Coordinates of C-alpha atoms in Angstrom, one line a residue:
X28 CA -29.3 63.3 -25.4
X29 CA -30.8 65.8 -28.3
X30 CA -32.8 68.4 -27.8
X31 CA -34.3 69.7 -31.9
X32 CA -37.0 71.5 -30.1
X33 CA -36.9 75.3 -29.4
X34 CA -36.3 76.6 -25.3
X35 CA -38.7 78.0 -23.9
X36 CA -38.3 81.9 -23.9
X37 CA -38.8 84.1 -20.7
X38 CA -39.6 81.3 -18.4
X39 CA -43.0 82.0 -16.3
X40 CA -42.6 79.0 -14.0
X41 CA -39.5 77.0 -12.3
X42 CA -38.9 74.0 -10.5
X43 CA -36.2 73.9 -8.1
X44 CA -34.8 70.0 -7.0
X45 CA -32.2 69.8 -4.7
X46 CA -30.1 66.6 -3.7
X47 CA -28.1 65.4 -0.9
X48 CA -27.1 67.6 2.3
X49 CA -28.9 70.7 4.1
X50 CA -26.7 73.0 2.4
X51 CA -28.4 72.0 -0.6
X52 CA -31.4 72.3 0.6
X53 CA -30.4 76.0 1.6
X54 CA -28.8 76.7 -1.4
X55 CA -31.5 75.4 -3.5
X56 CA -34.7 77.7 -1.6
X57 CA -32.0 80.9 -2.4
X58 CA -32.2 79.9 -5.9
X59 CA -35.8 79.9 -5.6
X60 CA -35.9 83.3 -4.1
X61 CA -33.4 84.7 -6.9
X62 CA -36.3 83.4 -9.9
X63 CA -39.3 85.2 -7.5
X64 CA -37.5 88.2 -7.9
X65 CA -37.4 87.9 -11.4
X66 CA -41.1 87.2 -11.0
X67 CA -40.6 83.3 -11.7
X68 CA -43.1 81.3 -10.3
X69 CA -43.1 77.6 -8.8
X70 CA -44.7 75.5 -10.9
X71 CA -48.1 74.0 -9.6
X72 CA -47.5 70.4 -8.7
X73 CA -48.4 67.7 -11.4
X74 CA -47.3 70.4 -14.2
X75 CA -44.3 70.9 -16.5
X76 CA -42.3 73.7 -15.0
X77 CA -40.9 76.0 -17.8
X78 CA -37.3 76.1 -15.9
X79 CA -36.1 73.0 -13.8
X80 CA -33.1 73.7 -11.8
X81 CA -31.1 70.2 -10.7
X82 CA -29.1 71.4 -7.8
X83 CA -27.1 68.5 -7.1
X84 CA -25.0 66.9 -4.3
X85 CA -21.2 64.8 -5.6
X86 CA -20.8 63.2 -2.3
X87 CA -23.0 59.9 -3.4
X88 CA -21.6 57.3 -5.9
X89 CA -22.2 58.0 -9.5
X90 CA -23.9 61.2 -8.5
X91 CA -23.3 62.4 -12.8
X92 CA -24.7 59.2 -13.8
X93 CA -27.6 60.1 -11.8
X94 CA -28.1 63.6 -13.2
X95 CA -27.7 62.4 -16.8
X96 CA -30.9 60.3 -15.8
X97 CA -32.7 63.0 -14.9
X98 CA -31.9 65.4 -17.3
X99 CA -33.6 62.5 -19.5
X100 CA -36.8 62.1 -17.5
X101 CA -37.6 65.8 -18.1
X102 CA -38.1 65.5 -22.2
X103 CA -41.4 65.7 -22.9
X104 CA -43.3 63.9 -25.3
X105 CA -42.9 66.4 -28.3
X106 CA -39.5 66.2 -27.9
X107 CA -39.0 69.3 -26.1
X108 CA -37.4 70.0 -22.9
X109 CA -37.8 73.1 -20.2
X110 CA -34.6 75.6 -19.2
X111 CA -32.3 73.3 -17.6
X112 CA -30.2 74.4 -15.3
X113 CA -27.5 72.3 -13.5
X114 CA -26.5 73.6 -10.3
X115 CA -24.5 72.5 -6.8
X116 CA -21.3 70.0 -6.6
X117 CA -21.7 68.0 -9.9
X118 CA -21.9 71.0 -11.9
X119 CA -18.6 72.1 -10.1
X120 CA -16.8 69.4 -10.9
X121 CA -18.1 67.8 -14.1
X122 CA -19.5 71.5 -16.0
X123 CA -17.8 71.1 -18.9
X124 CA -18.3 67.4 -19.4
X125 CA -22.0 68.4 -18.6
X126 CA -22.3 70.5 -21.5
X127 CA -20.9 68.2 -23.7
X128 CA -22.8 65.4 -22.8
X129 CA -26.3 67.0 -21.8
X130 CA -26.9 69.4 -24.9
X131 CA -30.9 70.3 -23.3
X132 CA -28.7 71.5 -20.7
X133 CA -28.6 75.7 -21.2
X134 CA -26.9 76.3 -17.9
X135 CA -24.0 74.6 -15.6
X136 CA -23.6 77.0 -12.2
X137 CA -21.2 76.0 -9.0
X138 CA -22.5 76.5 -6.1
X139 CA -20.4 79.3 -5.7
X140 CA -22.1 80.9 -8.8
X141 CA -25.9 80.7 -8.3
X142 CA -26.0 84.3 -7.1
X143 CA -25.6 84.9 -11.2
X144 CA -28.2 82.7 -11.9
X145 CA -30.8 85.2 -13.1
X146 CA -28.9 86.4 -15.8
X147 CA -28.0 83.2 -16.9
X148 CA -31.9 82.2 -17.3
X149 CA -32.0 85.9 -19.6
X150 CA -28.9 84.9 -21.8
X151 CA -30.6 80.8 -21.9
X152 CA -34.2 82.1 -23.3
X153 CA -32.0 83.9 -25.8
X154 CA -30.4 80.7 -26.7
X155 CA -27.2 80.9 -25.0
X156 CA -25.8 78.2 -23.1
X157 CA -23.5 79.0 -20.1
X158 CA -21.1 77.7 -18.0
X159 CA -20.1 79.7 -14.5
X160 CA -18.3 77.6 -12.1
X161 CA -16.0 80.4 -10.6
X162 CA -15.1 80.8 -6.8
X163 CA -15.0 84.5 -6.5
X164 CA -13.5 86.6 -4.1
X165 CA -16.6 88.5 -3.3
X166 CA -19.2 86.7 -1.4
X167 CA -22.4 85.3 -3.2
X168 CA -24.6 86.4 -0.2
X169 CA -24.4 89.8 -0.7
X170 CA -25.7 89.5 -4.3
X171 CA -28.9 87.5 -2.8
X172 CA -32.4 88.3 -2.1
X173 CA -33.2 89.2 1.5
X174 CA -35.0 86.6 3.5
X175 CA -38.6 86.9 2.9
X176 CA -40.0 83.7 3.6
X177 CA -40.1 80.8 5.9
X178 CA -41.5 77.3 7.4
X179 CA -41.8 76.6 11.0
X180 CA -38.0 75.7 10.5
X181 CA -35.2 77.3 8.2
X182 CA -31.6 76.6 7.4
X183 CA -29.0 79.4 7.7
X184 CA -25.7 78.9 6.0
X185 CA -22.9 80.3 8.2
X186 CA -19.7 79.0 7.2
X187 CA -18.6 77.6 3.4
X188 CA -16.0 75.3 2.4
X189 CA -13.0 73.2 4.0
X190 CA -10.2 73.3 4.3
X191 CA -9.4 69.8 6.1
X192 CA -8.6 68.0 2.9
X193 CA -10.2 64.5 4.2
X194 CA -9.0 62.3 1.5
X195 CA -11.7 60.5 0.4
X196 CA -13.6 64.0 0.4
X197 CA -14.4 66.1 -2.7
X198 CA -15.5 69.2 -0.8
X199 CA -12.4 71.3 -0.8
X200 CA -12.3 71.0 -4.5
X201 CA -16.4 71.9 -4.8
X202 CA -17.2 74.3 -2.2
X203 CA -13.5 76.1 -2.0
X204 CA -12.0 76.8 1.0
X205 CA -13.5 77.6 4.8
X206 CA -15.2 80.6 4.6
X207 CA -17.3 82.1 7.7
X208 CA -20.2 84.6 6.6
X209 CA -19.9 88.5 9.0
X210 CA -21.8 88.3 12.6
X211 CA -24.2 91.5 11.3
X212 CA -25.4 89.9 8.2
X213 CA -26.1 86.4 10.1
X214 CA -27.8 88.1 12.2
X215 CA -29.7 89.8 10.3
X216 CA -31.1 87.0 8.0
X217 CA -31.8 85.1 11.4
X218 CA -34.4 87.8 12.0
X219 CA -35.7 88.2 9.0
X220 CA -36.6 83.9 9.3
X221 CA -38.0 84.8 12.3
X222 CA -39.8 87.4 11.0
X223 CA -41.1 85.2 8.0
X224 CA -42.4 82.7 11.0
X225 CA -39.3 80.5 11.6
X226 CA -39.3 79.3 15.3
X227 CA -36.0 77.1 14.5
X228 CA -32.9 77.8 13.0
X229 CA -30.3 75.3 11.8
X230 CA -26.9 76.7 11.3
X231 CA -25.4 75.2 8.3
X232 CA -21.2 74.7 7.4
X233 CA -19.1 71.8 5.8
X234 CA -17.3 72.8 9.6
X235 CA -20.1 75.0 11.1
X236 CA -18.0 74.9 14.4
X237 CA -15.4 76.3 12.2
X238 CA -16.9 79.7 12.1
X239 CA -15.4 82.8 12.9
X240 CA -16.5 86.3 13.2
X241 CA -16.6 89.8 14.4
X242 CA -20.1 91.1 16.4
X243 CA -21.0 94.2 16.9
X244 CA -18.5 95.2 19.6
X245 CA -15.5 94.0 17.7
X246 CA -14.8 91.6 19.5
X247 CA -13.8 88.1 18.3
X248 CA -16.5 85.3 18.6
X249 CA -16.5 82.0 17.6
X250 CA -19.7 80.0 16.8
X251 CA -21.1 79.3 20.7
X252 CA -20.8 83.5 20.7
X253 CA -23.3 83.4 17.6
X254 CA -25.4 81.3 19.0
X255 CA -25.3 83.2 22.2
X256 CA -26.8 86.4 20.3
X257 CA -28.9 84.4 18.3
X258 CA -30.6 83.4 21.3
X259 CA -31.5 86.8 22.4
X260 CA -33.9 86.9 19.3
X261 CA -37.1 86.6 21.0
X262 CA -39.3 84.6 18.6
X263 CA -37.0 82.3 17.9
X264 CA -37.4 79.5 19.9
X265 CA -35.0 76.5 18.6
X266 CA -31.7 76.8 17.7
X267 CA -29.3 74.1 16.1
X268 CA -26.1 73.7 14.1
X269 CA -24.6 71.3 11.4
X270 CA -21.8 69.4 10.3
X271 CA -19.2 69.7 12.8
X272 CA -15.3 69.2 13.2
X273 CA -13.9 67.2 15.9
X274 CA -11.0 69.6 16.0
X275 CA -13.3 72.3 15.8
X276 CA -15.0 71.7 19.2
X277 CA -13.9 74.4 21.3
X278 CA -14.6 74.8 25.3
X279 CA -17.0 77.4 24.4
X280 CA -19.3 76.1 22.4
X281 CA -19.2 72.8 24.5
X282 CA -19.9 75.1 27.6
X283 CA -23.0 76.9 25.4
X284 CA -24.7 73.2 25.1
X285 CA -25.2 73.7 29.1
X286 CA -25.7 77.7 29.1
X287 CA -28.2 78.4 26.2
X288 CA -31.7 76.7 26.7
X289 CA -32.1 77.6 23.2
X290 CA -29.9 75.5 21.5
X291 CA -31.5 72.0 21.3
X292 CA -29.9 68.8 23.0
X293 CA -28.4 67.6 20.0
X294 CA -24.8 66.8 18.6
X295 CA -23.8 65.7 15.0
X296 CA -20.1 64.5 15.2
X297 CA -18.7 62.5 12.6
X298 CA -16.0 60.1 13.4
X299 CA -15.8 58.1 10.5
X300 CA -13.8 55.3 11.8
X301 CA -13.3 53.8 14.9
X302 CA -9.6 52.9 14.0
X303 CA -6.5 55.7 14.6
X304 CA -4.8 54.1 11.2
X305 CA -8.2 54.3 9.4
X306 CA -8.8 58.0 10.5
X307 CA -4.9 58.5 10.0
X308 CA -5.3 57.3 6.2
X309 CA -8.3 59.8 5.8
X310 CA -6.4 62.6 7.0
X311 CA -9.2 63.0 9.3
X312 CA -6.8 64.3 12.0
X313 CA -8.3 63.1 15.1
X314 CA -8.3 59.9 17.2
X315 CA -10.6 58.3 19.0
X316 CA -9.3 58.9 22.5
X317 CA -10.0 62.8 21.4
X318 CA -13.7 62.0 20.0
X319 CA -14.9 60.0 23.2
X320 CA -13.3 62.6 25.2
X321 CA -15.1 65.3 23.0
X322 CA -18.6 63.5 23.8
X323 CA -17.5 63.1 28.1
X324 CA -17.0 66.9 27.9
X325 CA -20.3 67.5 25.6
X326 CA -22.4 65.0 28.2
X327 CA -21.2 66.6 31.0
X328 CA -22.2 70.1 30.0
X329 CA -25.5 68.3 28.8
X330 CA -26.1 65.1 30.1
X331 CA -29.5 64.8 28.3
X332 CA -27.5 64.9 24.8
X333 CA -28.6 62.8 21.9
X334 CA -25.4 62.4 19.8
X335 CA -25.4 61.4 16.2
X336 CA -22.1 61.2 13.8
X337 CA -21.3 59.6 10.5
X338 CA -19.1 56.1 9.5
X339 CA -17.5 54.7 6.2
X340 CA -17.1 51.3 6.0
X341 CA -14.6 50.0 3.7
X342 CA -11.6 52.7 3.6
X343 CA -9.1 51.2 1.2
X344 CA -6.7 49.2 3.2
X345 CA -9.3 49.2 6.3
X346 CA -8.7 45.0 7.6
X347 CA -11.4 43.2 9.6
X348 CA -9.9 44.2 12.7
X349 CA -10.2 47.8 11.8
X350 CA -13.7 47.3 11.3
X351 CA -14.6 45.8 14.9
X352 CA -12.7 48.8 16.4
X353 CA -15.7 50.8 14.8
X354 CA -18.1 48.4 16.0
X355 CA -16.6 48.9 19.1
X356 CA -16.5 52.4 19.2
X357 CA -20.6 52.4 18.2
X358 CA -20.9 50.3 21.2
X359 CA -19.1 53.1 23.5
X360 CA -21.2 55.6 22.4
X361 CA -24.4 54.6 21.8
X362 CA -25.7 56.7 19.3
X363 CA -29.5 58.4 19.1
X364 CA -28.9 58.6 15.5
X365 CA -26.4 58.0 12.5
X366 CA -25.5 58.2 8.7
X367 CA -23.5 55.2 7.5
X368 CA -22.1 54.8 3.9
X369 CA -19.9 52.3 2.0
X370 CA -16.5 54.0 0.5
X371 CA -16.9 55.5 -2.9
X372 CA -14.0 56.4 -4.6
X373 CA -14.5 60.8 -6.1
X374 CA -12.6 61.0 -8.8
X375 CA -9.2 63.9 -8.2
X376 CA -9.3 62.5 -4.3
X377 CA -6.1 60.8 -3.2
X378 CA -8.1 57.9 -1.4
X379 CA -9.2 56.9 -5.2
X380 CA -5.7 55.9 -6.0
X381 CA -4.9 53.9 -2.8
X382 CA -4.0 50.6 -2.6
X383 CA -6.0 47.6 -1.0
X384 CA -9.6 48.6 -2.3
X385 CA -11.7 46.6 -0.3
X386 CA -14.0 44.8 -2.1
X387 CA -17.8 45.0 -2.0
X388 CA -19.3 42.0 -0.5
X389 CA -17.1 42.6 2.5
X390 CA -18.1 45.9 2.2
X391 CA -21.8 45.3 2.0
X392 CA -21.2 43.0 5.2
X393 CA -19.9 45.5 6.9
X394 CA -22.3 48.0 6.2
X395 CA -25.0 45.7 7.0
X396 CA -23.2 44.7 10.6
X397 CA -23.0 48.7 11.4
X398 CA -26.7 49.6 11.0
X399 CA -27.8 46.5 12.6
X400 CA -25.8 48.1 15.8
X401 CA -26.6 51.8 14.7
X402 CA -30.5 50.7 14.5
X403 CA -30.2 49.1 17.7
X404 CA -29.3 51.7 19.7
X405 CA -31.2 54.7 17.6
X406 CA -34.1 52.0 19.0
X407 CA -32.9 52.0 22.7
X408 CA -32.6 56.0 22.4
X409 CA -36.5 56.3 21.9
X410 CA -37.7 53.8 24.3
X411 CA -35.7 55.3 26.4
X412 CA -37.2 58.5 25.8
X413 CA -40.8 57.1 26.2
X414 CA -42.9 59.0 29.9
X415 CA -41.0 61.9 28.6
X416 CA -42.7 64.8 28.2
X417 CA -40.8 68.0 26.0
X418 CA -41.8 69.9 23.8
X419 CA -42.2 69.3 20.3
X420 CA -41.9 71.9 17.5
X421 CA -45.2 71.8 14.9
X422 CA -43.7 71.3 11.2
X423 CA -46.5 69.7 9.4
X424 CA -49.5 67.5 8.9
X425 CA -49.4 63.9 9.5
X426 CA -50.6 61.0 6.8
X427 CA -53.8 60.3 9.4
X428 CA -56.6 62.7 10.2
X429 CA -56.1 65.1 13.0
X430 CA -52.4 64.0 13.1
X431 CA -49.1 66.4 13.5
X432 CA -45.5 65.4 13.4
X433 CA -42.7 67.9 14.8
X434 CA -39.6 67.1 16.4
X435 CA -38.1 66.4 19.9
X436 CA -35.5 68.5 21.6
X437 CA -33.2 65.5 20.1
X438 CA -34.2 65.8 16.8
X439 CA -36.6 62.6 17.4
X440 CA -39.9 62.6 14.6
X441 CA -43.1 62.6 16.8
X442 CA -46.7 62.4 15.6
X443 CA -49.7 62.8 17.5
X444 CA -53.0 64.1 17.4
X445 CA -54.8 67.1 18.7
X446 CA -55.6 71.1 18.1
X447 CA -52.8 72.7 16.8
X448 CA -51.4 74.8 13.6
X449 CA -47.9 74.3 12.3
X450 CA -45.5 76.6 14.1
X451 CA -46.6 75.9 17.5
X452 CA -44.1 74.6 20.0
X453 CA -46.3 72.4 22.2
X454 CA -46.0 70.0 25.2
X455 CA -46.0 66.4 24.2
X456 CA -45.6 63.2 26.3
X457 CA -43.8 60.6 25.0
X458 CA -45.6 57.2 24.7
X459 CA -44.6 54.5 22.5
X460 CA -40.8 54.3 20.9
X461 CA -40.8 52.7 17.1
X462 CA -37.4 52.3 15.3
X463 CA -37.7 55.4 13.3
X464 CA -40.2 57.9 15.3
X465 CA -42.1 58.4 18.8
X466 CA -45.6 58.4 19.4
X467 CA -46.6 61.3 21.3
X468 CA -49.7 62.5 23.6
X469 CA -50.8 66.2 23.2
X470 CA -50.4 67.6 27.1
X471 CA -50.8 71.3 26.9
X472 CA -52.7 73.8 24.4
X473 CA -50.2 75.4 21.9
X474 CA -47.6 78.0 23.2
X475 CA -47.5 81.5 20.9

């Protein structure tokens, strides 16, 4: 793709648009926050924005293709093109092919890098075209805004990196290795959400249970003693954590599912597989003995748990009789909720080069098989949950008038209709289960 026209100088207004997990979508509103304090704008929506930032995700299959396409979509008719800026886990892994391929792009960034993002934009509007994918010894957060602004909920990243080396993974290579943000300055951005109107907080790590630190009496606390303090914060009223490590499941943070009233009914847990030689062959490290008796332990500190996780079908080498061990384990558990994905090979991952690639019809029958069970018992978890009542946290408008969707203590979407304002946490019964969401009768006025 050309680009003859001139770049815009000293950009007024940016877009920022983010793909793939929460950590993205973390990542990408710091970005945000690091143009406002350059005094960027958003751009109004329905207008050409004069900087677009594509902060991307390289878990997906052809995730570069896919950015390539967008980087087209934004020419404009003239033959012009805005600041673009290529952030997040493609740009980490494909920068330099980026550049060559993509000249409207002015700036490729890791996601390790965005903290410099500012004065990239300075050295792009003077025609430069950069390239910073470095994983620096200092820490990125301490280079970022403070937390000035928040929706009813907010993402918190806690812990970075991984160092579990999955193989079919590209993480380690994109993010680095495990990293766990200090206790004081987690705390302190949790206020400052709270502060800015957040009334939940989801902790965010490639192994969020993974995180260490020090609080304030020197003592050494893992991620239940986080939450723990968190939950002293009075305004906040919801607390939650993702992606977690089976290994990483430690007594104490199992215990804090029963202890801390704060911290919402509500596991994600991949597994992958259901198969020890399957999870062998990813390196995951685990077996499923361990993950089922994970969950007894986590159901028996909180019986009302909803438990999610996430599955690959198709492993190279994984045989039919593999795959109805997963089945089987889905059956077991019974999921509230679930991500399932055919195998894509990333390219530099040693699952790529394996032997006995399964093919794709069988794979496409697999996957089909595993949501057909997955949306079966997502189903039987909401009607199951219906002449519940709970409370439901207010996040925004609903498509009908008078109607407001929010969440369940188990992460269930629930609309329903009555007087509130987003931010409220309000008592809701539950009324009628639907595959995807819960209808919900208003019981109580709003709580502050």
């Amino acid at each position: 793709m050309s680009n003859s026209a001139p770049t815009p100088a000293n950009p007024k207004t940016y877009r920022v648009k983010s793909f793939g997990c929460q950590m993205n979508v973390y990542d990408g509103d710091r970005m945000a926050e690091l143009l406002a304090e350059q005094g960027i704008t958003p751009a109004p929506e329905g207008e050409d924005a004069d900087l677009v930032v594509l902060n991307t995700c390289h878990i997906r299959e052809k995730a570069a293709e896919k950015v390539y396409s967008d980087i087209g979509r934004l020419r404009r008719e003239d033959g012009s093109s805005p600041l673009i800026a290529v952030a997040g886990c493609v740009a980490q892994a494909e920068g330099e092919e980026i550049m060559a391929r993509a000249p409207a792009v002015k700036m490729v960034v890791g996601p390790q890098a965005y903290h410099r993002l500012p004065d990239m934009v300075k050295a792009a509007s003077q025609g430069q075209r950069m390239t910073d994918t470095d994983m620096p010894a200092e820490t990125k957060f301490d280079a970022l805004p403070k937390r000035r602004r928040s929706g009813p909920t907010a993402f918190l990243t806690v812990q970075e990196g991984c160092d579990k080396f999955c193989t079919y993974c590209v993480v380690p290579y994109t993010r680095g290795a495990e990293i766990s943000r200090p206790h004081a300055d987690l705390i302190e951005e949790a206020k400052r959400l709270v502060e800015a109107g957040a009334r939940e907080i989801t902790l965010l790590g490639q192994n969020v249970n993974a995180w260490t630190g020090e609080n304030a009496k020197g003592q050494s606390v893992g991620l239940d003693g986080l939450i723990r303090e968190l939950a002293e914060i009075p305004d906040l009223a919801r607390i939650r954590y993702t992606t977690s490590h089976p290994n990483d499941m430690t007594p104490g943070l199992i215990e804090a599912h029963g202890d801390v009233a704060k911290l919402m009914p509500f596991l994600h847990l991949p597994v992958q597989s259901g198969s020890d030689r399957v999870l062998k062959a990813m390196n995951r490290a685990h077996q499923v003995e361990k993950y089922l008796s994970i969950l007894e332990e986590v159901r028996k500190a909180r019986p009302d748990i909803a438990l999610s996780g996430d599955f690959i079908v198709g492993f190279p080498g994984e045989t039919d009789a593999e795959f109805e061990e997963t089945l089987k384990l889905v059956d077991t558990v019974g999921y509230a909720q679930c991500f399932s994905f055919k195998y894509s090979p990333r390219p530099g991952t040693p699952a790529a080069t394996m032997g006995d690639q399964v093919p794709m019809p069988v794979m496409d029958e697999r996957l089909r098989r595993l949501q057909t069970a997955l949306n079966r018992d997502q189903y039987a978890f909401n009607t199951a949950s219906v002449g519940k009542t709970c409370e439901v946290l207010v996040e925004r408008r609903g498509k009908h008038p008078g109607q407001w969707l929010g969440k369940s203590p188990w992460l269930q979407s629930v609309h329903f209709t009555g007087d509130v304002a987003v931010g409220d946490v309000v008592t809701v019964e539950l009324v009628e289960a639907g595959p995807n969401s819960i209808a919900g009768a208003l019981k109580v006025p709003a709580s502050a």
